[in-house]
MMTF fields as JSON, N, C-alpha, C and O atoms, coordinates in Angstrom:
{
  "mmtfVersion": "1.0.0",
  "mmtfProducer": "UNKNOWN",
  "numBonds": 379,
  "numAtoms": 380,
  "numGroups": 95,
  "numChains": 1,
  "numModels": 1,
  "chainsPerModel": [1],
  "groupsPerChain": [95],
  "chainIdList": ["A"],
  "bondAtomList": [4, 2, 8, 6, 12, 10, 16, 14, 20, 18, 24, 22, 28, 26, 32, 30, 36, 34, 40, 38, 44, 42, 48, 46, 52, 50, 56, 54, 60, 58, 64, 62, 68, 66, 72, 70, 76, 74, 80, 78, 84, 82, 88, 86, 92, 90, 96, 94, 100, 98, 104, 102, 108, 106, 112, 110, 116, 114, 120, 118, 124, 122, 128, 126, 132, 130, 136, 134, 140, 138, 144, 142, 148, 146, 152, 150, 156, 154, 160, 158, 164, 162, 168, 166, 172, 170, 176, 174, 180, 178, 184, 182, 188, 186, 192, 190, 196, 194, 200, 198, 204, 202, 208, 206, 212, 210, 216, 214, 220, 218, 224, 222, 228, 226, 232, 230, 236, 234, 240, 238, 244, 242, 248, 246, 252, 250, 256, 254, 260, 258, 264, 262, 268, 266, 272, 270, 276, 274, 280, 278, 284, 282, 288, 286, 292, 290, 296, 294, 300, 298, 304, 302, 308, 306, 312, 310, 316, 314, 320, 318, 324, 322, 328, 326, 332, 330, 336, 334, 340, 338, 344, 342, 348, 346, 352, 350, 356, 354, 360, 358, 364, 362, 368, 366, 372, 370, 376, 374],
  "bondOrderList": [1, 1, 1, 1, 1, 1, 1, 1, 1, 1, 1, 1, 1, 1, 1, 1, 1, 1, 1, 1, 1, 1, 1, 1, 1, 1, 1, 1, 1, 1, 1, 1, 1, 1, 1, 1, 1, 1, 1, 1, 1, 1, 1, 1, 1, 1, 1, 1, 1, 1, 1, 1, 1, 1, 1, 1, 1, 1, 1, 1, 1, 1, 1, 1, 1, 1, 1, 1, 1, 1, 1, 1, 1, 1, 1, 1, 1, 1, 1, 1, 1, 1, 1, 1, 1, 1, 1, 1, 1, 1, 1, 1, 1, 1],
  "groupList": [{"groupName": "MET", "atomNameList": ["N", "CA", "C", "O"], "elementList": ["N", "C", "C", "O"], "formalChargeList": [0, 0, 0, 0], "bondAtomList": [1, 0, 2, 1, 3, 2], "bondOrderList": [1, 1, 2], "singleLetterCode": "M", "chemCompType": "L-PEPTIDE LINKING"}, {"groupName": "GLN", "atomNameList": ["N", "CA", "C", "O"], "elementList": ["N", "C", "C", "O"], "formalChargeList": [0, 0, 0, 0], "bondAtomList": [1, 0, 2, 1, 3, 2], "bondOrderList": [1, 1, 2], "singleLetterCode": "Q", "chemCompType": "L-PEPTIDE LINKING"}, {"groupName": "ILE", "atomNameList": ["N", "CA", "C", "O"], "elementList": ["N", "C", "C", "O"], "formalChargeList": [0, 0, 0, 0], "bondAtomList": [1, 0, 2, 1, 3, 2], "bondOrderList": [1, 1, 2], "singleLetterCode": "I", "chemCompType": "L-PEPTIDE LINKING"}, {"groupName": "THR", "atomNameList": ["N", "CA", "C", "O"], "elementList": ["N", "C", "C", "O"], "formalChargeList": [0, 0, 0, 0], "bondAtomList": [1, 0, 2, 1, 3, 2], "bondOrderList": [1, 1, 2], "singleLetterCode": "T", "chemCompType": "L-PEPTIDE LINKING"}, {"groupName": "VAL", "atomNameList": ["N", "CA", "C", "O"], "elementList": ["N", "C", "C", "O"], "formalChargeList": [0, 0, 0, 0], "bondAtomList": [1, 0, 2, 1, 3, 2], "bondOrderList": [1, 1, 2], "singleLetterCode": "V", "chemCompType": "L-PEPTIDE LINKING"}, {"groupName": "HIS", "atomNameList": ["N", "CA", "C", "O"], "elementList": ["N", "C", "C", "O"], "formalChargeList": [0, 0, 0, 0], "bondAtomList": [1, 0, 2, 1, 3, 2], "bondOrderList": [1, 1, 2], "singleLetterCode": "H", "chemCompType": "L-PEPTIDE LINKING"}, {"groupName": "PHE", "atomNameList": ["N", "CA", "C", "O"], "elementList": ["N", "C", "C", "O"], "formalChargeList": [0, 0, 0, 0], "bondAtomList": [1, 0, 2, 1, 3, 2], "bondOrderList": [1, 1, 2], "singleLetterCode": "F", "chemCompType": "L-PEPTIDE LINKING"}, {"groupName": "GLY", "atomNameList": ["N", "CA", "C", "O"], "elementList": ["N", "C", "C", "O"], "formalChargeList": [0, 0, 0, 0], "bondAtomList": [1, 0, 2, 1, 3, 2], "bondOrderList": [1, 1, 2], "singleLetterCode": "G", "chemCompType": "PEPTIDE LINKING"}, {"groupName": "LEU", "atomNameList": ["N", "CA", "C", "O"], "elementList": ["N", "C", "C", "O"], "formalChargeList": [0, 0, 0, 0], "bondAtomList": [1, 0, 2, 1, 3, 2], "bondOrderList": [1, 1, 2], "singleLetterCode": "L", "chemCompType": "L-PEPTIDE LINKING"}, {"groupName": "ALA", "atomNameList": ["N", "CA", "C", "O"], "elementList": ["N", "C", "C", "O"], "formalChargeList": [0, 0, 0, 0], "bondAtomList": [1, 0, 2, 1, 3, 2], "bondOrderList": [1, 1, 2], "singleLetterCode": "A", "chemCompType": "L-PEPTIDE LINKING"}, {"groupName": "SER", "atomNameList": ["N", "CA", "C", "O"], "elementList": ["N", "C", "C", "O"], "formalChargeList": [0, 0, 0, 0], "bondAtomList": [1, 0, 2, 1, 3, 2], "bondOrderList": [1, 1, 2], "singleLetterCode": "S", "chemCompType": "L-PEPTIDE LINKING"}, {"groupName": "ARG", "atomNameList": ["N", "CA", "C", "O"], "elementList": ["N", "C", "C", "O"], "formalChargeList": [0, 0, 0, 0], "bondAtomList": [1, 0, 2, 1, 3, 2], "bondOrderList": [1, 1, 2], "singleLetterCode": "R", "chemCompType": "L-PEPTIDE LINKING"}, {"groupName": "LYS", "atomNameList": ["N", "CA", "C", "O"], "elementList": ["N", "C", "C", "O"], "formalChargeList": [0, 0, 0, 0], "bondAtomList": [1, 0, 2, 1, 3, 2], "bondOrderList": [1, 1, 2], "singleLetterCode": "K", "chemCompType": "L-PEPTIDE LINKING"}, {"groupName": "GLU", "atomNameList": ["N", "CA", "C", "O"], "elementList": ["N", "C", "C", "O"], "formalChargeList": [0, 0, 0, 0], "bondAtomList": [1, 0, 2, 1, 3, 2], "bondOrderList": [1, 1, 2], "singleLetterCode": "E", "chemCompType": "L-PEPTIDE LINKING"}, {"groupName": "ASP", "atomNameList": ["N", "CA", "C", "O"], "elementList": ["N", "C", "C", "O"], "formalChargeList": [0, 0, 0, 0], "bondAtomList": [1, 0, 2, 1, 3, 2], "bondOrderList": [1, 1, 2], "singleLetterCode": "D", "chemCompType": "L-PEPTIDE LINKING"}, {"groupName": "TYR", "atomNameList": ["N", "CA", "C", "O"], "elementList": ["N", "C", "C", "O"], "formalChargeList": [0, 0, 0, 0], "bondAtomList": [1, 0, 2, 1, 3, 2], "bondOrderList": [1, 1, 2], "singleLetterCode": "Y", "chemCompType": "L-PEPTIDE LINKING"}, {"groupName": "ASN", "atomNameList": ["N", "CA", "C", "O"], "elementList": ["N", "C", "C", "O"], "formalChargeList": [0, 0, 0, 0], "bondAtomList": [1, 0, 2, 1, 3, 2], "bondOrderList": [1, 1, 2], "singleLetterCode": "N", "chemCompType": "L-PEPTIDE LINKING"}, {"groupName": "PRO", "atomNameList": ["N", "CA", "C", "O"], "elementList": ["N", "C", "C", "O"], "formalChargeList": [0, 0, 0, 0], "bondAtomList": [1, 0, 2, 1, 3, 2], "bondOrderList": [1, 1, 2], "singleLetterCode": "P", "chemCompType": "L-PEPTIDE LINKING"}],
  "groupTypeList": [0, 0, 1, 2, 3, 4, 5, 6, 7, 8, 8, 9, 8, 7, 8, 7, 10, 9, 6, 4, 4, 7, 8, 8, 6, 11, 3, 2, 1, 4, 12, 10, 8, 11, 12, 1, 2, 8, 13, 8, 13, 11, 13, 12, 0, 1, 14, 5, 9, 13, 2, 8, 1, 8, 1, 12, 1, 8, 9, 14, 2, 1, 5, 10, 11, 15, 16, 5, 1, 9, 10, 3, 17, 4, 4, 17, 8, 0, 13, 12, 13, 8, 10, 9, 7, 14, 8, 10, 12, 16, 12, 11, 9, 10, 1],
  "groupIdList": [1, 2, 3, 4, 5, 6, 7, 8, 9, 10, 11, 12, 13, 14, 15, 16, 17, 18, 19, 20, 21, 22, 23, 24, 25, 26, 27, 28, 29, 30, 31, 32, 33, 34, 35, 36, 37, 38, 39, 40, 41, 42, 43, 44, 45, 46, 47, 48, 49, 50, 51, 52, 53, 54, 55, 56, 57, 58, 59, 60, 61, 62, 63, 64, 65, 66, 67, 68, 69, 70, 71, 72, 73, 74, 75, 76, 77, 78, 79, 80, 81, 82, 83, 84, 85, 86, 87, 88, 89, 90, 91, 92, 93, 94, 95],
  "secStructList": [7, 7, 7, 7, 7, 7, 7, 2, 2, 2, 2, 2, 2, 2, 2, 2, 2, 2, 2, 2, 2, 2, 2, 2, 2, 2, 2, 2, 2, 2, 2, 2, 2, 2, 2, 2, 2, 2, 2, 2, 2, 2, 2, 2, 2, 2, 2, 2, 2, 2, 2, 2, 2, 2, 2, 2, 2, 2, 2, 2, 2, 2, 2, 2, 2, 2, 2, 2, 2, 2, 2, 1, 7, 7, 7, 7, 1, 1, 7, 7, 7, 7, 7, 2, 2, 2, 2, 2, 2, 6, 1, 7, 6, 6, 7],
  "xCoordList": [-10.893, -10.503, -8.987, -8.375, -8.419, -6.972, -6.563, -7.162, -5.578, -5.102, -3.785, -2.904, -3.671, -2.438, -1.792, -2.419, -0.57, 0.155, 1.176, 1.932, 1.182, 2.11, 2.897, 2.333, 4.173, 5.04, 5.128, 5.463, 4.826, 4.828, 6.215, 6.321, 7.235, 8.604, 8.87, 9.48, 8.408, 8.582, 7.739, 8.174, 6.547, 5.684, 6.314, 6.298, 6.864, 7.522, 8.772, 9.057, 9.524, 10.725, 10.352, 11.034, 9.311, 8.854, 8.399, 8.74, 7.63, 7.191, 8.377, 8.443, 9.293, 10.479, 11.343, 11.806, 11.563, 12.382, 11.671, 12.327, 10.358, 9.614, 9.724, 9.852, 9.674, 9.809, 11.197, 11.324, 12.238, 13.607, 13.827, 14.442, 13.334, 13.489, 12.758, 13.298, 11.566, 10.82, 11.517, 11.552, 12.075, 12.798, 14.048, 14.34, 14.788, 15.981, 15.603, 16.264, 14.547, 14.094, 13.733, 14.132, 12.983, 12.556, 13.748, 13.79, 14.704, 15.891, 16.696, 17.166, 16.85, 17.573, 16.821, 17.433, 15.512, 14.69, 14.797, 14.939, 14.731, 14.824, 16.212, 16.342, 17.248, 18.611, 18.769, 19.392, 18.207, 18.281, 17.533, 18.018, 16.356, 15.579, 16.266, 16.233, 16.886, 17.618, 18.801, 19.103, 19.468, 20.587, 20.106, 20.769, 18.955, 18.397, 18.024, 18.263, 17.437, 17.05, 18.273, 18.258, 19.331, 20.547, 21.167, 21.668, 21.129, 21.658, 20.84, 21.404, 19.514, 18.663, 18.856, 18.865, 19.011, 19.25, 20.588, 20.693, 21.606, 22.92, 22.823, 23.391, 22.1, 21.911, 21.143, 21.47, 20.128, 19.339, 20.207, 20.111, 21.042, 21.927, 22.92, 23.209, 23.443, 24.35, 23.631, 24.188, 22.391, 21.611, 21.349, 21.472, 20.986, 20.751, 22.034, 22.008, 23.149, 24.428, 24.779, 25.292, 24.503, 24.769, 23.869, 24.327, 22.607, 21.681, 22.139, 22.132, 22.54, 23.016, 24.284, 24.46, 25.164, 26.391, 26.061, 26.649, 25.123, 24.731, 24.046, 24.264, 23.224, 22.583, 23.621, 23.49, 24.648, 25.701, 26.463, 26.778, 26.757, 27.435, 26.58, 27.092, 25.289, 24.387, 24.327, 24.352, 24.249, 24.216, 25.521, 25.503, 26.655, 27.943, 28.003, 28.503, 27.491, 27.492, 26.6, 26.984, 25.405, 24.5, 25.091, 24.955, 25.736, 26.346, 27.492, 27.641, 28.297, 29.411, 28.888, 29.463, 27.798, 27.208, 26.671, 26.856, 26.005, 25.45, 26.57, 26.488, 27.61, 28.735, 29.458, 29.926, 29.556, 30.227, 29.425, 30.002, 28.118, 27.279, 27.25, 27.248, 27.226, 27.151, 28.468, 28.469, 29.575, 30.857, 31.171, 32.106, 30.434, 30.662, 30.003, 28.786, 30.785, 30.188, 29.411, 29.792, 28.333, 27.514, 27.699, 27.409, 28.183, 28.443, 27.563, 27.686, 26.673, 25.827, 26.659, 27.589, 26.309, 27.054, 26.7, 27.559, 25.425, 25.018, 24.267, 23.458, 24.534, 23.81, 22.461, 22.362, 21.434, 20.092, 19.82, 20.062, 19.319, 19.026, 17.667, 16.701, 17.603, 16.328, 15.62, 16.137, 14.455, 13.671, 12.396, 12.134, 11.617, 10.373, 9.396, 8.605, 9.431, 8.545, 8.87, 7.964, 10.134, 10.543, 10.129, 9.773, 10.167, 9.797, 8.31, 7.889, 7.514, 6.067, 5.625, 4.52, 6.444, 6.089, 6.043, 5.292, 6.818, 6.897, 5.847, 5.776, 5.021, 4.024, 2.757, 2.468, 2.016, 0.741, -0.31, -0.16, -1.344, -2.399, -3.186, -3.726, -3.26, -4.05, -3.31, -3.92, -2.023, -1.272, -1.324, -0.736],
  "yCoordList": [75.196, 73.978, 73.978, 74.986, 72.82, 72.705, 71.979, 70.968, 72.477, 71.843, 71.121, 71.633, 69.911, 69.128, 69.099, 68.715, 69.496, 69.47, 68.346, 68.212, 67.553, 66.428, 66.62, 66.821, 66.554, 66.667, 65.278, 64.303, 65.191, 63.898, 63.263, 62.038, 64.031, 63.499, 62.743, 61.674, 63.302, 62.607, 61.334, 60.327, 61.38, 60.202, 59.094, 57.925, 59.467, 58.489, 57.938, 56.744, 58.807, 58.353, 57.382, 56.373, 57.651, 56.755, 55.413, 54.37, 55.429, 54.165, 53.377, 52.157, 54.065, 53.398, 52.776, 51.645, 53.519, 52.973, 51.8, 50.831, 51.863, 50.737, 49.506, 48.385, 49.712, 48.61, 47.983, 46.759, 48.815, 48.308, 47.553, 46.487, 48.091, 47.414, 46.072, 45.072, 46.033, 44.78, 43.782, 42.587, 44.271, 43.402, 42.826, 41.64, 43.657, 43.171, 42.141, 41.111, 42.421, 41.493, 40.146, 39.094, 40.188, 38.947, 38.204, 36.975, 38.922, 38.292, 37.575, 36.456, 38.222, 37.597, 36.365, 35.345, 36.459, 35.335, 34.16, 33.014, 34.434, 33.372, 32.734, 31.516, 33.559, 33.027, 32.094, 31.038, 32.481, 31.647, 30.331, 29.272, 30.4, 29.181, 28.258, 27.038, 28.827, 27.994, 27.31, 26.153, 28.028, 27.439, 26.261, 25.224, 26.408, 25.316, 24.131, 22.98, 24.417, 23.338, 22.577, 21.346, 23.289, 22.626, 21.778, 20.682, 22.292, 21.531, 20.261, 19.194, 20.373, 19.196, 18.188, 16.981, 18.677, 17.77, 17.058, 15.866, 17.774, 17.166, 16.098, 15.014, 16.406, 15.439, 14.209, 13.077, 14.445, 13.344, 12.459, 11.233, 13.074, 12.295, 11.47, 10.327, 12.039, 11.29, 10.12, 9.029, 10.348, 9.259, 8.145, 6.964, 8.526, 7.52, 6.764, 5.552, 7.477, 6.823, 5.84, 4.753, 6.222, 5.338, 4.102, 2.991, 4.286, 3.158, 2.213, 0.994, 2.777, 1.933, 1.183, 0.022, 1.839, 1.188, 0.031, -1.045, 0.252, -0.815, -1.967, -3.132, -1.645, -2.699, -3.495, -4.711, -2.825, -3.52, -4.445, -5.58, -3.963, -4.811, -6.017, -7.132, -5.804, -6.902, -7.914, -9.124, -7.401, -8.295, -9.078, -10.263, -8.427, -9.13, -10.219, -11.315, -9.91, -10.908, -12.085, -13.242, -11.788, -12.867, -13.673, -14.896, -13.004, -13.7, -14.586, -15.715, -14.086, -14.897, -16.1, -17.187, -15.903, -17.031, -18.073, -19.274, -17.603, -18.53, -19.286, -20.503, -18.579, -19.242, -20.179, -21.24, -19.803, -20.659, -21.937, -23.02, -21.821, -22.993, -23.86, -25.087, -23.235, -23.991, -24.712, -25.773, -24.156, -24.788, -25.92, -26.683, -26.049, -27.119, -28.397, -28.439, -29.41, -30.647, -31.378, -31.377, -31.988, -32.778, -34.246, -34.677, -34.983, -36.408, -37.18, -37.011, -38.027, -38.807, -39.86, -40.438, -40.093, -41.072, -42.497, -43.379, -42.728, -44.059, -43.925, -43.014, -44.821, -44.802, -45.465, -46.532, -44.829, -45.356, -46.241, -45.848, -47.425, -48.336, -48.002, -47.796, -47.952, -47.701, -49.031, -49.949, -49.1, -50.315, -49.966, -48.793, -50.948, -50.737, -49.93, -49.161, -50.081, -49.341, -47.853, -47.024, -47.51, -46.108, -45.425, -44.247, -46.129, -45.527, -45.235, -44.272, -46.06, -45.856, -44.656, -44.152, -44.195, -43.053, -41.753, -40.839, -41.665, -40.432, -40.335, -39.32, -41.382, -41.374, -40.702, -40.695, -40.143, -39.534, -40.632, -41.762, -40.282, -41.242, -41.59, -42.692, -40.674, -40.92, -41.807, -42.294, -42.031, -42.815, -44.279, -45.075],
  "zCoordList": [6.609, 5.98, 5.792, 5.436, 6.045, 5.987, 4.722, 4.356, 4.079, 2.843, 3.11, 3.802, 2.542, 2.685, 1.308, 0.321, 1.258, -0.006, 0.046, 1.008, -0.993, -1.096, -2.378, -3.453, -2.243, -3.41, -4.046, -3.372, -5.344, -6.028, -6.069, -6.126, -6.043, -6.018, -4.73, -4.748, -3.596, -2.32, -2.253, -1.694, -2.817, -2.849, -3.7, -3.315, -4.852, -5.723, -5.053, -5.151, -4.37, -3.663, -2.546, -2.37, -1.8, -0.737, -1.278, -0.72, -2.365, -2.976, -3.536, -3.387, -4.168, -4.727, -3.647, -3.79, -2.557, -1.474, -0.796, -0.412, -0.64, -0.065, -0.965, -0.474, -2.264, -3.219, -3.118, -3.098, -3.052, -2.977, -1.663, -1.661, -0.557, 0.739, 0.711, 1.184, 0.177, 0.073, -0.828, -0.533, -1.932, -2.86, -2.202, -2.357, -1.469, -0.769, 0.302, 0.438, 1.053, 2.086, 1.463, 1.963, 0.378, -0.273, -0.877, -0.832, -1.436, -2.009, -0.93, -1.137, 0.213, 1.324, 1.819, 2.139, 1.882, 2.327, 1.348, 1.773, 0.064, -0.946, -0.907, -1.026, -0.739, -0.675, 0.524, 0.413, 1.666, 2.86, 2.662, 3.058, 2.051, 1.816, 0.819, 0.979, -0.206, -1.171, -0.504, -0.795, 0.392, 1.118, 1.96, 2.006, 2.63, 3.426, 2.545, 2.909, 1.384, 0.464, -0.02, -0.059, -0.389, -0.843, 0.266, 0.014, 1.49, 2.618, 2.849, 3.092, 2.775, 2.955, 1.823, 2.062, 0.596, -0.531, -0.369, -0.657, 0.087, 0.31, 1.392, 1.255, 2.47, 3.549, 3.053, 3.408, 2.236, 1.685, 0.787, 0.84, -0.026, -0.896, -0.081, -0.433, 1.004, 1.865, 2.521, 2.634, 2.953, 3.553, 2.548, 2.874, 1.321, 0.283, -0.045, -0.255, -0.089, -0.368, 0.745, 0.481, 1.979, 3.109, 3.053, 3.321, 2.712, 2.591, 1.488, 1.665, 0.343, -0.754, -0.37, -0.741, 0.37, 0.813, 1.762, 1.658, 2.684, 3.603, 2.87, 3.202, 1.879, 1.094, 0.313, 0.172, -0.195, -0.921, 0.021, -0.339, 1.223, 2.194, 2.558, 2.661, 2.752, 3.068, 1.921, 2.144, 0.693, -0.469, -0.584, -0.918, -0.31, -0.351, 0.718, 0.467, 1.91, 2.987, 2.612, 2.787, 2.094, 1.707, 0.55, 0.515, -0.381, -1.52, -1.039, -1.508, -0.113, 0.382, 1.181, 1.115, 1.937, 2.663, 1.689, 1.885, 0.642, -0.342, -1.041, -1.208, -1.449, -2.119, -1.169, -1.582, 0.086, 1.057, 1.286, 1.381, 1.373, 1.572, 0.318, 0.411, -0.842, -2.084, -2.367, -2.991, -1.92, -2.215, -1.243, -1.484, -0.175, 0.781, 0.254, 0.077, 0.011, -0.517, 0.58, 1.75, 0.168, 1.082, 0.717, -0.4, 1.68, 1.461, 2.43, 3.643, 1.911, 2.827, 3.557, 2.995, 4.803, 5.589, 5.194, 5.209, 4.837, 4.418, 3.107, 2.934, 2.201, 0.942, 1.141, 1.747, 0.629, 0.752, -0.455, -1.596, -0.194, -1.287, -1.862, -1.128, -3.17, -3.831, -4.034, -4.67, -3.488, -3.666, -4.405, -4.67, -4.733, -5.461, -4.612, -5.158, -3.334, -2.443, -2.432, -2.346, -2.518, -2.524, -3.815, -3.801, -4.91, -6.192, -6.253, -6.895, -5.589, -5.646, -4.813, -5.011, -3.903, -3.069, -3.88, -3.537, -4.924, -5.702, -6.799, -7.49, -6.975, -8.013, -7.503, -6.306, -8.44, -8.097, -7.865, -8.328, -7.16, -6.869, -8.127, -8.227, -9.087, -10.296, -11.284, -12.236, -11.089, -12.06, -11.771, -12.504]
}
């Protein structure tokens, strides 16, 4: 029968080094993922800012068109005479 002797100090050192290597690997992985998340959030914020800027430009264009149309006076070429027949057109049938 063969006996295997294991020194507990070497076993503890192996477990400790495996823990440290795993911890370093995970820390590097988390740091990389956080960097990607921050980059995506920055990109998302820029996209939202661009969308808001375009919406503001569109609203300004629509507002200027509305103000331009509203400020243009409308003058009829011929005055329409109001007669009794014209007034009866606007009444309801029940009246």
